[in-house]
Coordinates of C-alpha atoms in Angstrom, one line a residue:
M1 CA 59.6 55.8 -20.7
K2 CA 56.6 55.4 -17.6
T3 CA 55.7 52.1 -16.7
I4 CA 51.9 51.8 -17.5
P5 CA 49.9 51.3 -13.6
K6 CA 49.2 47.2 -13.2
I7 CA 45.8 47.1 -14.1
V8 CA 43.7 44.5 -11.2
I9 CA 40.5 43.2 -12.6
V10 CA 37.8 42.0 -9.9
K11 CA 36.1 38.8 -10.3
T12 CA 33.3 36.8 -8.0
I13 CA 33.7 34.5 -5.8
E14 CA 33.3 32.4 -8.3
E15 CA 35.7 31.6 -11.3
D16 CA 35.2 34.5 -14.5
E17 CA 36.4 33.2 -17.3
Y18 CA 35.8 36.2 -19.5
A19 CA 38.3 38.1 -17.3
D20 CA 41.2 36.1 -18.6
F21 CA 40.0 37.1 -22.1
I22 CA 40.7 41.1 -21.4
I23 CA 44.0 39.7 -19.4
K24 CA 44.6 38.2 -22.4
E25 CA 44.0 40.9 -24.7
I26 CA 46.6 43.6 -21.6
S27 CA 49.1 41.1 -22.3
L28 CA 49.0 41.6 -26.3
Q29 CA 49.4 45.3 -26.1
G30 CA 52.3 44.6 -23.7
G31 CA 50.3 45.6 -19.9
N32 CA 50.3 44.1 -17.2
A33 CA 46.5 42.6 -15.8
V34 CA 46.0 40.0 -12.9
T35 CA 42.7 38.6 -10.9
T36 CA 41.4 38.9 -8.3
N37 CA 38.2 39.0 -6.6
I38 CA 36.5 41.1 -4.5
K39 CA 36.3 39.6 -1.4
N40 CA 40.4 39.5 -1.0
L41 CA 40.3 42.7 -2.9
K42 CA 41.5 45.2 -0.9
T43 CA 44.5 42.0 0.9
Y44 CA 45.8 41.7 -2.5
L45 CA 46.5 45.6 -3.4
N46 CA 47.9 45.7 0.3
K47 CA 50.6 42.6 -0.8
N48 CA 51.6 43.7 -4.1
N49 CA 52.3 47.2 -3.0
C50 CA 49.4 48.3 -5.1
S51 CA 48.5 52.3 -4.8
P52 CA 46.4 55.0 -6.6
S53 CA 49.5 56.4 -8.7
K54 CA 50.6 53.2 -10.4
T55 CA 46.9 50.7 -10.0
I56 CA 43.5 51.0 -11.7
I57 CA 40.7 48.9 -10.7
H58 CA 38.4 47.1 -13.1
S59 CA 35.4 45.6 -11.4
R60 CA 33.7 42.3 -13.0
T61 CA 31.3 41.8 -9.6
A62 CA 28.5 43.9 -9.1
H63 CA 25.6 43.9 -6.1
P64 CA 24.6 47.9 -4.4
D65 CA 26.1 46.6 -0.7
Y66 CA 29.3 45.0 -0.4
T67 CA 31.0 45.3 -3.6
Y68 CA 30.0 48.8 -3.4
K69 CA 31.3 49.2 0.2
V70 CA 34.3 47.9 -1.0
L71 CA 34.8 50.0 -4.2
K72 CA 33.8 52.7 -3.0
G73 CA 36.2 52.2 0.3
L74 CA 38.7 52.3 -2.7
E75 CA 37.6 55.2 -4.3
D76 CA 38.2 56.8 -0.6
E77 CA 41.9 55.9 -0.8
G78 CA 42.2 57.5 -4.2
Y79 CA 41.9 55.1 -6.8
K80 CA 40.4 54.7 -10.0
V81 CA 37.8 52.3 -10.2
I82 CA 35.7 51.4 -13.6
N83 CA 32.5 51.4 -13.4
S84 CA 32.5 53.6 -10.3
A85 CA 31.6 52.9 -7.6
E86 CA 28.5 54.9 -7.6
S87 CA 27.4 53.6 -11.3
I88 CA 28.3 49.7 -10.0
K89 CA 25.3 50.4 -7.0
L90 CA 22.9 51.6 -9.1
T91 CA 22.7 49.4 -12.3
S92 CA 23.0 46.9 -9.8
D93 CA 19.9 47.9 -8.2
K94 CA 16.9 46.9 -11.1
Y95 CA 14.1 49.0 -8.7
N96 CA 16.5 52.3 -8.3
S97 CA 17.8 51.7 -11.8
C98 CA 14.2 52.1 -13.5
I99 CA 12.9 54.8 -10.8
F100 CA 16.5 56.9 -12.1
A101 CA 15.7 56.0 -15.6
K102 CA 12.3 57.5 -15.0
Q103 CA 14.2 60.5 -14.0
Q104 CA 16.8 60.8 -16.3
N105 CA 13.2 60.7 -18.9
L106 CA 14.9 57.2 -20.5
P107 CA 11.8 54.8 -22.0
C108 CA 11.2 52.5 -19.0
A109 CA 8.9 50.0 -17.5
Q110 CA 6.5 51.7 -14.4
T111 CA 8.1 49.9 -11.7
V112 CA 7.0 49.6 -8.0
K113 CA 9.2 47.9 -4.6
I114 CA 6.8 46.4 -2.5
S115 CA 7.5 43.7 0.6
K116 CA 7.4 39.9 0.0
Q117 CA 4.7 40.2 2.4
E118 CA 2.0 42.2 0.9
A119 CA 3.0 41.6 -2.9
K120 CA 0.2 39.3 -3.7
S121 CA -2.4 41.4 -3.1
F122 CA -0.4 44.2 -4.7
I123 CA 0.1 42.1 -7.5
K124 CA -3.2 41.7 -8.3
E125 CA -4.2 44.9 -8.3
K126 CA -2.0 45.9 -10.6
I127 CA -3.1 43.5 -13.1
K128 CA -6.1 45.6 -13.2
D129 CA -3.7 48.7 -14.3
W130 CA -1.4 47.4 -16.3
N131 CA -2.9 43.6 -17.7
E132 CA 0.2 41.7 -17.5
V133 CA 2.8 42.4 -14.5
I134 CA 6.2 41.4 -13.7
V135 CA 7.6 40.1 -10.7
K136 CA 11.5 40.0 -10.4
P137 CA 14.3 40.4 -7.4
I138 CA 16.1 43.7 -6.9
T139 CA 19.4 42.1 -8.3
S140 CA 19.5 39.8 -10.6
Q141 CA 19.4 36.2 -10.4
G142 CA 19.5 32.4 -12.0
Q143 CA 19.4 34.9 -15.5
G144 CA 15.6 35.1 -15.6
E145 CA 14.5 32.3 -13.8
F146 CA 12.9 33.8 -10.8
A147 CA 10.8 36.6 -13.1
F148 CA 7.4 35.3 -13.4
K149 CA 4.5 37.3 -15.5
F150 CA 0.9 37.3 -13.7
D151 CA -2.1 37.7 -15.7
Q152 CA -6.1 37.1 -15.0
N153 CA -5.4 33.4 -16.4
N154 CA -2.8 32.6 -14.1
I155 CA -3.2 34.8 -10.9
D156 CA -3.5 31.7 -9.1
Q157 CA 0.0 30.6 -9.8
I158 CA 0.6 33.9 -7.6
N159 CA 2.8 31.5 -5.5
Q160 CA 5.6 31.2 -7.6
I161 CA 7.2 34.3 -5.6
K162 CA 8.1 32.4 -2.9
A163 CA 10.6 31.3 -4.7
I164 CA 12.1 35.0 -4.8
K165 CA 14.7 34.9 -2.4
D166 CA 14.7 38.3 -1.4
S167 CA 11.5 40.4 0.8
Q168 CA 11.2 43.0 -0.9
L169 CA 10.3 42.2 -4.6
I170 CA 10.0 44.4 -8.0
V171 CA 6.3 44.2 -9.4
Q172 CA 6.6 46.1 -13.1
E173 CA 4.5 46.8 -15.6
F174 CA 4.9 44.1 -18.8
I175 CA 6.1 45.6 -22.3
N176 CA 5.0 44.1 -25.2
Y177 CA 8.0 43.4 -27.0
Q178 CA 9.4 41.6 -29.9
R179 CA 12.9 42.0 -29.2
L180 CA 15.5 42.3 -26.9
N181 CA 18.6 44.2 -27.8
R182 CA 22.2 44.0 -25.9
V183 CA 24.2 47.1 -27.1
I184 CA 28.1 47.2 -25.9
V185 CA 29.1 50.8 -24.7
I186 CA 33.0 51.6 -24.1
N187 CA 33.4 54.8 -23.2
G188 CA 30.6 56.6 -24.3
R189 CA 30.6 54.4 -27.6
A190 CA 28.2 52.0 -28.5
L191 CA 30.3 49.2 -30.2
E192 CA 28.4 49.1 -33.6
G193 CA 29.7 45.2 -34.8
A194 CA 28.5 43.6 -31.8
V195 CA 25.2 44.1 -31.1
F196 CA 22.6 40.8 -30.3
W197 CA 19.4 40.1 -30.0
D198 CA 16.7 37.6 -29.2
E199 CA 12.9 37.2 -29.2
P200 CA 10.4 35.2 -27.4
K201 CA 9.5 32.4 -28.9
D202 CA 7.5 29.5 -26.7
S203 CA 7.9 32.1 -24.0
W204 CA 7.8 35.6 -22.5
K205 CA 11.2 35.2 -21.8
C206 CA 13.9 35.2 -24.2
S207 CA 18.0 36.5 -23.3
V208 CA 20.6 38.2 -24.9
C209 CA 23.2 36.6 -22.2
L210 CA 24.7 33.2 -22.5
N211 CA 22.6 32.4 -24.7
P212 CA 24.4 30.5 -28.0
K213 CA 21.8 30.8 -30.0
V214 CA 21.8 34.8 -30.3
K215 CA 21.7 36.2 -33.0
V216 CA 23.6 39.9 -34.4
Y217 CA 22.4 42.3 -35.2
Q218 CA 23.2 43.4 -39.1
N219 CA 23.5 46.9 -39.4
P220 CA 21.5 48.1 -36.3
P221 CA 19.5 51.1 -36.3
K222 CA 21.2 54.6 -35.4
Q223 CA 18.5 55.7 -33.1
L224 CA 18.9 52.1 -30.8
L225 CA 23.1 53.1 -30.6
E226 CA 22.5 56.3 -29.8
L227 CA 19.8 55.5 -27.0
A228 CA 22.3 52.6 -25.5
E229 CA 24.9 55.8 -25.7
T230 CA 22.7 58.5 -23.6
I231 CA 21.7 55.5 -21.0
A232 CA 25.7 54.6 -20.6
D233 CA 26.0 58.4 -20.3
K234 CA 23.4 59.5 -17.4
F235 CA 24.6 56.0 -15.7
K236 CA 27.6 57.0 -15.9
A237 CA 28.8 53.8 -16.8
E238 CA 32.3 53.4 -18.4
I239 CA 31.5 49.7 -20.1
S240 CA 28.5 48.3 -19.5
F241 CA 26.3 46.1 -21.6
I242 CA 22.8 47.4 -22.2
D243 CA 19.7 45.6 -23.0
I244 CA 17.0 47.2 -24.6
F245 CA 13.5 46.3 -25.5
T246 CA 12.3 46.9 -29.5
T247 CA 8.4 47.6 -29.4
A248 CA 5.8 48.6 -31.7
K249 CA 5.8 51.7 -29.4
G250 CA 9.9 52.2 -29.9
Y251 CA 12.9 51.3 -27.9
V252 CA 12.4 50.9 -23.9
L253 CA 15.1 50.0 -21.5
N254 CA 14.7 46.5 -19.7
E255 CA 18.4 46.8 -18.3
I256 CA 21.8 47.9 -17.6
N257 CA 24.7 45.5 -16.6
T258 CA 28.5 46.2 -15.7
A259 CA 29.3 42.6 -15.2
C260 CA 28.4 39.9 -17.9
N261 CA 29.9 37.5 -19.1
L262 CA 30.8 37.9 -23.3
V263 CA 32.3 35.0 -23.8
I264 CA 29.3 33.5 -26.0
N265 CA 28.9 36.9 -27.6
E266 CA 32.2 37.2 -29.0
K267 CA 31.8 33.6 -29.9
V268 CA 29.4 34.1 -32.0
S269 CA 30.0 37.9 -33.4
K270 CA 33.6 37.3 -34.3
Y271 CA 33.7 40.8 -32.4
S272 CA 37.2 41.4 -29.4
I273 CA 35.0 43.1 -27.1
S274 CA 37.5 41.9 -24.9
K275 CA 39.8 44.0 -26.4
D276 CA 38.1 47.3 -26.7
I277 CA 37.6 47.2 -23.0
A278 CA 41.3 46.5 -22.9
N279 CA 42.1 49.2 -25.0
Y280 CA 40.1 51.5 -22.7
L281 CA 41.5 50.0 -19.8
L282 CA 44.8 50.7 -20.9
N283 CA 44.1 54.0 -21.7
C284 CA 43.4 54.5 -18.5
A285 CA 45.7 53.2 -16.7
K286 CA 48.0 55.4 -19.0
K287 CA 46.3 58.5 -17.0
I288 CA 47.3 58.1 -13.7

């Protein structure tokens, strides 16, 4: 009987407790999985005699530069990386992912990238066109802490954008939404029992990530699930967590993620997303 290859789960430099959920599910099925962080990944693979013929890599960290370069280098050596380096690069760059979505005819907000130096005057002009605009970093930071909304009534607070550390910013048309939904898609299939939602109340913001008050979407609409599956397919994301707005005019993509902590989502829904992820990784491991 062929030995199941080792699965290496890559974490951020900081701890990632959700990786341990996946490890546990893999172990319960007799699989062999370990974790390391992105900085030490290559060293770990070399020290433990890993090779493309007996090891697959699942990244639970994402960045369009450093993480991409490390994972792309390993793909070039022949390793199977889930999600692929290109998919991680695209989904973790919120500007390019919006542009790509538009090119694929997916519903998404109008999005522009601008240097911070030119941002103030540009934002003021865009308010004339869009009425309300969102300004945020190119890569996700602080659970939306550095996302700001401006209109004619609060344009005098525009200096808030100084808190964003990036030299370039995303300026985006504000989507007037009723709900923010999160759909988990694994291997092209949306998990109907693990769809979540939240709604804006005292603020324009709400969260379906690390939110203990997130709700489980009972009987989610087929159209929502199918859109999430289409988005995952277009982005070639094998394991993805897709956030979609419900609006008066239909569904609109907010963002696609590949490395979120889903501990709260599992607790609230009582659905083992980590088991489905583990099953997919084990199936991929058997094929190499």
